[in-house]
PDB file of C-alpha atoms in Angstrom:
ATOM      1  CA  ASP A 234     -46.975 -22.157 -25.255  1.00  0.00           C
ATOM      2  CA  GLY A 235     -47.078 -26.095 -24.127  1.00  0.00           C
ATOM      3  CA  GLY A 236     -48.226 -26.800 -20.706  1.00  0.00           C
ATOM      4  CA  ILE A 237     -50.718 -28.590 -18.533  1.00  0.00           C
ATOM      5  CA  THR A 238     -53.535 -26.561 -17.202  1.00  0.00           C
ATOM      6  CA  GLN A 239     -55.609 -27.153 -13.876  1.00  0.00           C
ATOM      7  CA  SER A 240     -58.915 -25.412 -13.287  1.00  0.00           C
ATOM      8  CA  PRO A 241     -60.359 -23.822 -11.384  1.00  0.00           C
ATOM      9  CA  LYS A 242     -57.431 -22.784  -8.871  1.00  0.00           C
ATOM     10  CA  TYR A 243     -59.826 -22.410  -5.874  1.00  0.00           C
ATOM     11  CA  LEU A 244     -63.099 -24.712  -5.876  1.00  0.00           C
ATOM     12  CA  PHE A 245     -65.549 -24.355  -2.783  1.00  0.00           C
ATOM     13  CA  ARG A 246     -68.387 -26.978  -2.520  1.00  0.00           C
ATOM     14  CA  LYS A 247     -71.027 -28.273  -0.136  1.00  0.00           C
ATOM     15  CA  GLU A 248     -70.700 -31.215   1.778  1.00  0.00           C
ATOM     16  CA  GLY A 249     -72.385 -34.098  -0.277  1.00  0.00           C
ATOM     17  CA  GLN A 250     -71.928 -32.631  -3.655  1.00  0.00           C
ATOM     18  CA  ASN A 251     -69.824 -34.344  -6.389  1.00  0.00           C
ATOM     19  CA  VAL A 252     -67.162 -31.899  -7.815  1.00  0.00           C
ATOM     20  CA  THR A 253     -65.297 -32.260 -11.066  1.00  0.00           C
ATOM     21  CA  LEU A 254     -61.699 -30.850 -11.396  1.00  0.00           C
ATOM     22  CA  SER A 255     -60.426 -30.109 -14.672  1.00  0.00           C
ATOM     23  CA  CYS A 256     -56.896 -31.192 -16.143  1.00  0.00           C
ATOM     24  CA  GLU A 257     -55.855 -30.127 -19.669  1.00  0.00           C
ATOM     25  CA  GLN A 258     -52.306 -30.743 -21.304  1.00  0.00           C
ATOM     26  CA  ASN A 259     -51.217 -29.896 -24.876  1.00  0.00           C
ATOM     27  CA  LEU A 260     -47.651 -31.363 -24.456  1.00  0.00           C
ATOM     28  CA  ASN A 261     -48.950 -34.454 -26.557  1.00  0.00           C
ATOM     29  CA  HIS A 262     -48.086 -36.772 -23.555  1.00  0.00           C
ATOM     30  CA  ASP A 263     -50.073 -40.075 -23.131  1.00  0.00           C
ATOM     31  CA  ALA A 264     -49.653 -40.423 -19.529  1.00  0.00           C
ATOM     32  CA  MET A 265     -51.573 -38.407 -16.912  1.00  0.00           C
ATOM     33  CA  TYR A 266     -52.079 -38.287 -13.032  1.00  0.00           C
ATOM     34  CA  TRP A 267     -53.853 -37.186 -10.393  1.00  0.00           C
ATOM     35  CA  TYR A 268     -52.217 -36.560  -6.812  1.00  0.00           C
ATOM     36  CA  ARG A 269     -53.691 -35.283  -3.605  1.00  0.00           C
ATOM     37  CA  GLN A 270     -51.523 -33.303  -1.202  1.00  0.00           C
ATOM     38  CA  ASP A 271     -52.592 -32.339   2.547  1.00  0.00           C
ATOM     39  CA  PRO A 272     -50.795 -29.687   4.547  1.00  0.00           C
ATOM     40  CA  GLY A 273     -47.257 -30.627   5.220  1.00  0.00           C
ATOM     41  CA  GLN A 274     -47.556 -34.226   3.611  1.00  0.00           C
ATOM     42  CA  GLY A 275     -46.486 -35.876   0.365  1.00  0.00           C
ATOM     43  CA  LEU A 276     -48.224 -36.319  -3.063  1.00  0.00           C
ATOM     44  CA  ARG A 277     -50.681 -39.451  -2.871  1.00  0.00           C
ATOM     45  CA  LEU A 278     -51.344 -41.071  -6.215  1.00  0.00           C
ATOM     46  CA  ILE A 279     -55.472 -41.180  -6.791  1.00  0.00           C
ATOM     47  CA  TYR A 280     -55.467 -42.198 -10.398  1.00  0.00           C
ATOM     48  CA  TYR A 281     -53.274 -42.387 -13.241  1.00  0.00           C
ATOM     49  CA  SER A 282     -53.667 -43.119 -16.958  1.00  0.00           C
ATOM     50  CA  GLN A 283     -51.380 -44.298 -19.501  1.00  0.00           C
ATOM     51  CA  ILE A 284     -53.440 -44.363 -22.543  1.00  0.00           C
ATOM     52  CA  VAL A 285     -56.915 -43.091 -23.824  1.00  0.00           C
ATOM     53  CA  ASN A 286     -59.807 -44.837 -22.315  1.00  0.00           C
ATOM     54  CA  ASP A 287     -57.711 -46.670 -20.028  1.00  0.00           C
ATOM     55  CA  PHE A 288     -56.643 -45.799 -16.312  1.00  0.00           C
ATOM     56  CA  GLN A 289     -55.626 -47.583 -12.971  1.00  0.00           C
ATOM     57  CA  LYS A 290     -56.296 -46.881  -9.611  1.00  0.00           C
ATOM     58  CA  GLY A 291     -53.505 -45.198  -7.181  1.00  0.00           C
ATOM     59  CA  ASP A 292     -53.106 -45.553  -3.760  1.00  0.00           C
ATOM     60  CA  ILE A 293     -56.133 -43.651  -2.602  1.00  0.00           C
ATOM     61  CA  ALA A 294     -58.689 -44.108  -5.372  1.00  0.00           C
ATOM     62  CA  GLU A 295     -61.706 -44.731  -2.955  1.00  0.00           C
ATOM     63  CA  GLY A 296     -64.494 -41.744  -3.494  1.00  0.00           C
ATOM     64  CA  TYR A 297     -63.122 -40.504  -6.654  1.00  0.00           C
ATOM     65  CA  SER A 298     -63.638 -41.228 -10.317  1.00  0.00           C
ATOM     66  CA  VAL A 299     -61.839 -40.494 -13.596  1.00  0.00           C
ATOM     67  CA  SER A 300     -62.251 -40.502 -17.294  1.00  0.00           C
ATOM     68  CA  ARG A 301     -60.032 -40.475 -20.059  1.00  0.00           C
ATOM     69  CA  GLU A 302     -62.135 -39.919 -23.395  1.00  0.00           C
ATOM     70  CA  LYS A 303     -59.369 -37.943 -24.926  1.00  0.00           C
ATOM     71  CA  LYS A 304     -55.800 -37.470 -24.845  1.00  0.00           C
ATOM     72  CA  GLU A 305     -55.422 -33.850 -23.802  1.00  0.00           C
ATOM     73  CA  SER A 306     -58.060 -34.546 -20.754  1.00  0.00           C
ATOM     74  CA  PHE A 307     -58.012 -36.291 -17.715  1.00  0.00           C
ATOM     75  CA  PRO A 308     -60.764 -34.753 -15.106  1.00  0.00           C
ATOM     76  CA  LEU A 309     -61.072 -35.971 -11.672  1.00  0.00           C
ATOM     77  CA  THR A 310     -64.190 -36.285  -9.962  1.00  0.00           C
ATOM     78  CA  VAL A 311     -64.494 -35.992  -6.097  1.00  0.00           C
ATOM     79  CA  THR A 312     -67.522 -37.967  -5.096  1.00  0.00           C
ATOM     80  CA  SER A 313     -69.751 -37.726  -1.916  1.00  0.00           C
ATOM     81  CA  ALA A 314     -68.112 -40.918  -0.805  1.00  0.00           C
ATOM     82  CA  GLN A 315     -64.586 -39.309  -0.392  1.00  0.00           C
ATOM     83  CA  LYS A 316     -65.033 -38.690   3.401  1.00  0.00           C
ATOM     84  CA  ASN A 317     -62.255 -35.782   3.850  1.00  0.00           C
ATOM     85  CA  PRO A 318     -61.991 -34.345   0.430  1.00  0.00           C
ATOM     86  CA  THR A 319     -60.698 -30.865   1.424  1.00  0.00           C
ATOM     87  CA  ALA A 320     -57.114 -30.934  -0.177  1.00  0.00           C
ATOM     88  CA  PHE A 321     -54.824 -29.594  -2.794  1.00  0.00           C
ATOM     89  CA  TYR A 322     -54.814 -31.561  -5.859  1.00  0.00           C
ATOM     90  CA  LEU A 323     -52.408 -31.668  -8.463  1.00  0.00           C
ATOM     91  CA  CYS A 324     -52.652 -33.063 -12.014  1.00  0.00           C
ATOM     92  CA  ALA A 325     -49.402 -34.100 -13.919  1.00  0.00           C
ATOM     93  CA  SER A 326     -48.428 -35.584 -17.394  1.00  0.00           C
ATOM     94  CA  SER A 327     -45.667 -37.568 -18.827  1.00  0.00           C
ATOM     95  CA  PRO A 328     -44.613 -38.440 -22.215  1.00  0.00           C
ATOM     96  CA  VAL A 329     -45.299 -41.981 -23.905  1.00  0.00           C
ATOM     97  CA  PRO A 330     -43.945 -44.450 -20.964  1.00  0.00           C
ATOM     98  CA  ARG A 331     -42.086 -47.225 -23.250  1.00  0.00           C
ATOM     99  CA  THR A 332     -39.562 -44.260 -24.538  1.00  0.00           C
ATOM    100  CA  ALA A 333     -39.668 -42.092 -21.908  1.00  0.00           C
ATOM    101  CA  THR A 334     -37.942 -41.501 -18.482  1.00  0.00           C
ATOM    102  CA  GLY A 335     -40.940 -40.720 -16.355  1.00  0.00           C
ATOM    103  CA  GLU A 336     -40.292 -37.002 -15.924  1.00  0.00           C
ATOM    104  CA  ALA A 337     -43.570 -35.487 -15.151  1.00  0.00           C
ATOM    105  CA  PHE A 338     -44.783 -32.037 -15.894  1.00  0.00           C
ATOM    106  CA  PHE A 339     -47.253 -30.500 -13.267  1.00  0.00           C
ATOM    107  CA  GLY A 340     -50.219 -28.128 -13.202  1.00  0.00           C
ATOM    108  CA  GLN A 341     -50.771 -25.062 -10.950  1.00  0.00           C
ATOM    109  CA  GLY A 342     -53.087 -27.398  -8.626  1.00  0.00           C
ATOM    110  CA  THR A 343     -56.552 -27.009  -7.575  1.00  0.00           C
ATOM    111  CA  ARG A 344     -57.387 -26.165  -3.918  1.00  0.00           C
ATOM    112  CA  LEU A 345     -60.777 -27.848  -3.123  1.00  0.00           C
ATOM    113  CA  THR A 346     -62.553 -26.723   0.164  1.00  0.00           C
ATOM    114  CA  VAL A 347     -65.533 -28.567   1.054  1.00  0.00           C
ATOM    115  CA  VAL A 348     -67.635 -26.765   3.525  1.00  0.00           C
TER     116      VAL A 348
ATOM    117  CA  ALA B 183     -46.071 -52.302  -5.031  1.00  0.00           C
ATOM    118  CA  GLN B 184     -43.179 -49.684  -4.706  1.00  0.00           C
ATOM    119  CA  THR B 185     -42.758 -47.423  -1.659  1.00  0.00           C
ATOM    120  CA  VAL B 186     -40.648 -44.179  -1.054  1.00  0.00           C
ATOM    121  CA  THR B 187     -39.776 -42.940   2.097  1.00  0.00           C
ATOM    122  CA  GLN B 188     -38.335 -39.926   3.369  1.00  0.00           C
ATOM    123  CA  SER B 189     -37.161 -39.764   6.943  1.00  0.00           C
ATOM    124  CA  GLN B 190     -36.405 -36.149   7.568  1.00  0.00           C
ATOM    125  CA  PRO B 191     -39.870 -33.936   7.655  1.00  0.00           C
ATOM    126  CA  GLU B 192     -37.606 -30.875   8.200  1.00  0.00           C
ATOM    127  CA  MET B 193     -34.177 -29.762   7.667  1.00  0.00           C
ATOM    128  CA  SER B 194     -32.467 -26.540   7.813  1.00  0.00           C
ATOM    129  CA  VAL B 195     -28.975 -25.245   6.607  1.00  0.00           C
ATOM    130  CA  GLN B 196     -27.030 -21.956   6.375  1.00  0.00           C
ATOM    131  CA  GLU B 197     -26.744 -20.298   3.198  1.00  0.00           C
ATOM    132  CA  ALA B 198     -23.357 -21.631   1.218  1.00  0.00           C
ATOM    133  CA  GLU B 199     -23.454 -24.776   2.905  1.00  0.00           C
ATOM    134  CA  THR B 200     -24.225 -28.246   2.020  1.00  0.00           C
ATOM    135  CA  VAL B 201     -27.030 -30.229   2.953  1.00  0.00           C
ATOM    136  CA  THR B 202     -28.237 -33.958   2.117  1.00  0.00           C
ATOM    137  CA  LEU B 203     -31.822 -35.096   1.899  1.00  0.00           C
ATOM    138  CA  SER B 204     -32.196 -38.636   2.519  1.00  0.00           C
ATOM    139  CA  CYS B 205     -34.608 -41.061   0.670  1.00  0.00           C
ATOM    140  CA  THR B 206     -35.214 -44.720   0.730  1.00  0.00           C
ATOM    141  CA  TYR B 207     -37.570 -46.929  -1.841  1.00  0.00           C
ATOM    142  CA  ASP B 208     -38.631 -50.561  -1.904  1.00  0.00           C
ATOM    143  CA  THR B 209     -39.303 -51.798  -5.173  1.00  0.00           C
ATOM    144  CA  SER B 210     -39.029 -55.582  -6.900  1.00  0.00           C
ATOM    145  CA  GLU B 211     -38.631 -54.018 -10.357  1.00  0.00           C
ATOM    146  CA  SER B 212     -35.327 -53.778 -12.070  1.00  0.00           C
ATOM    147  CA  ASN B 213     -36.263 -51.099 -14.574  1.00  0.00           C
ATOM    148  CA  TYR B 214     -37.294 -47.933 -12.754  1.00  0.00           C
ATOM    149  CA  TYR B 215     -36.294 -44.282 -12.564  1.00  0.00           C
ATOM    150  CA  LEU B 216     -35.810 -42.141  -9.376  1.00  0.00           C
ATOM    151  CA  PHE B 217     -36.279 -38.040  -9.022  1.00  0.00           C
ATOM    152  CA  TRP B 218     -36.358 -35.429  -6.938  1.00  0.00           C
ATOM    153  CA  TYR B 219     -38.802 -32.489  -7.411  1.00  0.00           C
ATOM    154  CA  LYS B 220     -38.857 -29.252  -5.602  1.00  0.00           C
ATOM    155  CA  GLN B 221     -42.018 -27.847  -4.514  1.00  0.00           C
ATOM    156  CA  PRO B 222     -41.469 -23.841  -3.524  1.00  0.00           C
ATOM    157  CA  PRO B 223     -44.115 -22.110  -1.783  1.00  0.00           C
ATOM    158  CA  SER B 224     -45.807 -21.269  -5.079  1.00  0.00           C
ATOM    159  CA  ARG B 225     -46.548 -25.197  -5.052  1.00  0.00           C
ATOM    160  CA  GLN B 226     -45.432 -25.336  -8.965  1.00  0.00           C
ATOM    161  CA  MET B 227     -43.586 -28.869  -9.054  1.00  0.00           C
ATOM    162  CA  ILE B 228     -40.159 -28.610 -10.453  1.00  0.00           C
ATOM    163  CA  LEU B 229     -37.682 -31.534 -11.730  1.00  0.00           C
ATOM    164  CA  VAL B 230     -34.611 -31.148  -9.822  1.00  0.00           C
ATOM    165  CA  ILE B 231     -32.567 -34.321 -11.093  1.00  0.00           C
ATOM    166  CA  ARG B 232     -33.314 -37.595 -12.371  1.00  0.00           C
ATOM    167  CA  GLN B 233     -31.105 -41.058 -12.273  1.00  0.00           C
ATOM    168  CA  GLU B 234     -31.847 -44.110 -14.229  1.00  0.00           C
ATOM    169  CA  ALA B 235     -31.669 -47.325 -12.348  1.00  0.00           C
ATOM    170  CA  TYR B 236     -29.596 -49.067 -14.700  1.00  0.00           C
ATOM    171  CA  LYS B 237     -26.722 -46.287 -14.474  1.00  0.00           C
ATOM    172  CA  GLN B 238     -24.107 -46.696 -12.053  1.00  0.00           C
ATOM    173  CA  GLN B 239     -22.917 -43.041 -12.220  1.00  0.00           C
ATOM    174  CA  ASN B 240     -24.665 -40.749  -9.818  1.00  0.00           C
ATOM    175  CA  ALA B 241     -26.253 -37.819 -11.562  1.00  0.00           C
ATOM    176  CA  THR B 242     -25.459 -34.116 -11.036  1.00  0.00           C
ATOM    177  CA  GLU B 243     -27.054 -31.065 -11.917  1.00  0.00           C
ATOM    178  CA  ASN B 244     -24.999 -27.945 -11.301  1.00  0.00           C
ATOM    179  CA  ARG B 245     -25.262 -27.767  -7.241  1.00  0.00           C
ATOM    180  CA  PHE B 246     -27.395 -30.704  -7.132  1.00  0.00           C
ATOM    181  CA  SER B 247     -26.222 -34.117  -7.003  1.00  0.00           C
ATOM    182  CA  VAL B 248     -27.401 -37.529  -5.937  1.00  0.00           C
ATOM    183  CA  ASN B 249     -26.001 -40.347  -3.907  1.00  0.00           C
ATOM    184  CA  PHE B 250     -27.699 -43.519  -5.713  1.00  0.00           C
ATOM    185  CA  GLN B 251     -26.950 -47.095  -3.793  1.00  0.00           C
ATOM    186  CA  LYS B 252     -29.316 -49.337  -5.575  1.00  0.00           C
ATOM    187  CA  ALA B 253     -28.314 -52.728  -3.381  1.00  0.00           C
ATOM    188  CA  ALA B 254     -29.343 -50.430  -0.455  1.00  0.00           C
ATOM    189  CA  LYS B 255     -32.343 -49.000  -2.155  1.00  0.00           C
ATOM    190  CA  SER B 256     -31.248 -45.589  -1.225  1.00  0.00           C
ATOM    191  CA  PHE B 257     -31.171 -42.020  -3.430  1.00  0.00           C
ATOM    192  CA  SER B 258     -30.229 -39.095  -1.280  1.00  0.00           C
ATOM    193  CA  LEU B 259     -29.817 -35.209  -2.866  1.00  0.00           C
ATOM    194  CA  LYS B 260     -26.932 -33.273  -2.028  1.00  0.00           C
ATOM    195  CA  ILE B 261     -27.158 -29.322  -2.583  1.00  0.00           C
ATOM    196  CA  SER B 262     -24.036 -27.806  -2.401  1.00  0.00           C
ATOM    197  CA  ASP B 263     -23.755 -24.061  -2.156  1.00  0.00           C
ATOM    198  CA  SER B 264     -27.227 -23.635  -0.571  1.00  0.00           C
ATOM    199  CA  GLN B 265     -29.158 -20.702  -1.533  1.00  0.00           C
ATOM    200  CA  LEU B 266     -32.035 -18.975  -0.310  1.00  0.00           C
ATOM    201  CA  GLY B 267     -34.101 -19.879  -3.435  1.00  0.00           C
ATOM    202  CA  ASP B 268     -33.479 -23.543  -2.541  1.00  0.00           C
ATOM    203  CA  THR B 269     -36.047 -22.981   0.264  1.00  0.00           C
ATOM    204  CA  ALA B 270     -38.914 -25.466  -0.765  1.00  0.00           C
ATOM    205  CA  MET B 271     -40.313 -28.765   0.014  1.00  0.00           C
ATOM    206  CA  TYR B 272     -38.343 -31.823  -1.623  1.00  0.00           C
ATOM    207  CA  PHE B 273     -39.938 -34.680  -2.692  1.00  0.00           C
ATOM    208  CA  CYS B 274     -38.177 -38.135  -3.990  1.00  0.00           C
ATOM    209  CA  ALA B 275     -40.178 -39.976  -6.322  1.00  0.00           C
ATOM    210  CA  PHE B 276     -40.223 -43.641  -8.418  1.00  0.00           C
ATOM    211  CA  TRP B 277     -41.200 -44.333 -11.684  1.00  0.00           C
ATOM    212  CA  GLY B 278     -41.586 -47.813 -12.969  1.00  0.00           C
ATOM    213  CA  GLY B 279     -40.415 -48.235 -16.088  1.00  0.00           C
ATOM    214  CA  ALA B 280     -41.513 -50.581 -19.012  1.00  0.00           C
ATOM    215  CA  GLY B 281     -41.557 -54.350 -18.187  1.00  0.00           C
ATOM    216  CA  GLY B 282     -42.609 -54.178 -14.808  1.00  0.00           C
ATOM    217  CA  THR B 283     -45.812 -54.452 -12.786  1.00  0.00           C
ATOM    218  CA  SER B 284     -45.829 -50.841 -11.548  1.00  0.00           C
ATOM    219  CA  TYR B 285     -45.104 -49.708 -15.123  1.00  0.00           C
ATOM    220  CA  GLY B 286     -46.062 -46.158 -15.595  1.00  0.00           C
ATOM    221  CA  LYS B 287     -46.920 -45.676 -11.904  1.00  0.00           C
ATOM    222  CA  LEU B 288     -45.117 -42.405 -10.412  1.00  0.00           C
ATOM    223  CA  THR B 289     -45.214 -42.449  -6.352  1.00  0.00           C
ATOM    224  CA  PHE B 290     -43.677 -39.766  -4.408  1.00  0.00           C
ATOM    225  CA  GLY B 291     -42.157 -39.839  -0.810  1.00  0.00           C
ATOM    226  CA  GLN B 292     -43.772 -37.924   1.885  1.00  0.00           C
ATOM    227  CA  GLY B 293     -41.471 -34.648   1.489  1.00  0.00           C
ATOM    228  CA  THR B 294     -38.707 -33.005   3.368  1.00  0.00           C
ATOM    229  CA  ILE B 295     -39.245 -29.095   4.292  1.00  0.00           C
ATOM    230  CA  LEU B 296     -35.737 -27.476   3.786  1.00  0.00           C
ATOM    231  CA  THR B 297     -35.181 -24.149   4.782  1.00  0.00           C
ATOM    232  CA  VAL B 298     -32.059 -22.063   3.765  1.00  0.00           C
ATOM    233  CA  HIS B 299     -31.054 -19.428   6.569  1.00  0.00           C
ATOM    234  CA  PRO B 300     -29.159 -16.405   5.561  1.00  0.00           C
TER     235      PRO B 300
END
């Protein structure tokens, strides 16, 4: 089945450690996104990528980094510079932007807790 | 840069009644798409409805319909015959289409928690 997979579902890390969240899709989508969701709040865009080897900062990119070496994968690293990393992280993908309507498909999310 | 605003943090409705969720957005783009997504307690995001900015006709999907006012930059969602399964957080979203400075960027509002009571 085609879909978008985030792993792990729950992640615990000590303060000051970098941590990488995985996002893989087999939908052949060119565009991929990372969002952060805090309790009772909306989705805030961290980074997005429209094509392999290219990505753009979203609205809250500070303290995060990404790579897009393969079409299927868009890992997000939460660095020690992120002051409040505990949150729910959602990855999404959408078809080729120029011909698409922007509909995004989402993973199940990763709940990151920093202690 | 575009912004999306949902001014109703929480709404409630009785089963079988109608409820309208509000959304406004700000953009200088001419080519864009608007969406409503639903996030139930499982936290899985589900597309509810989509509206192309160049279409004047309001989109409908079964019990869900939108009121798209392009000049006012307003995009409200109407849920008719509300069901218990409609209980969820609803997000309004903006996607910048080809040719614009926000091309490919998908931005969400703060969300509205909708509770349907039996």
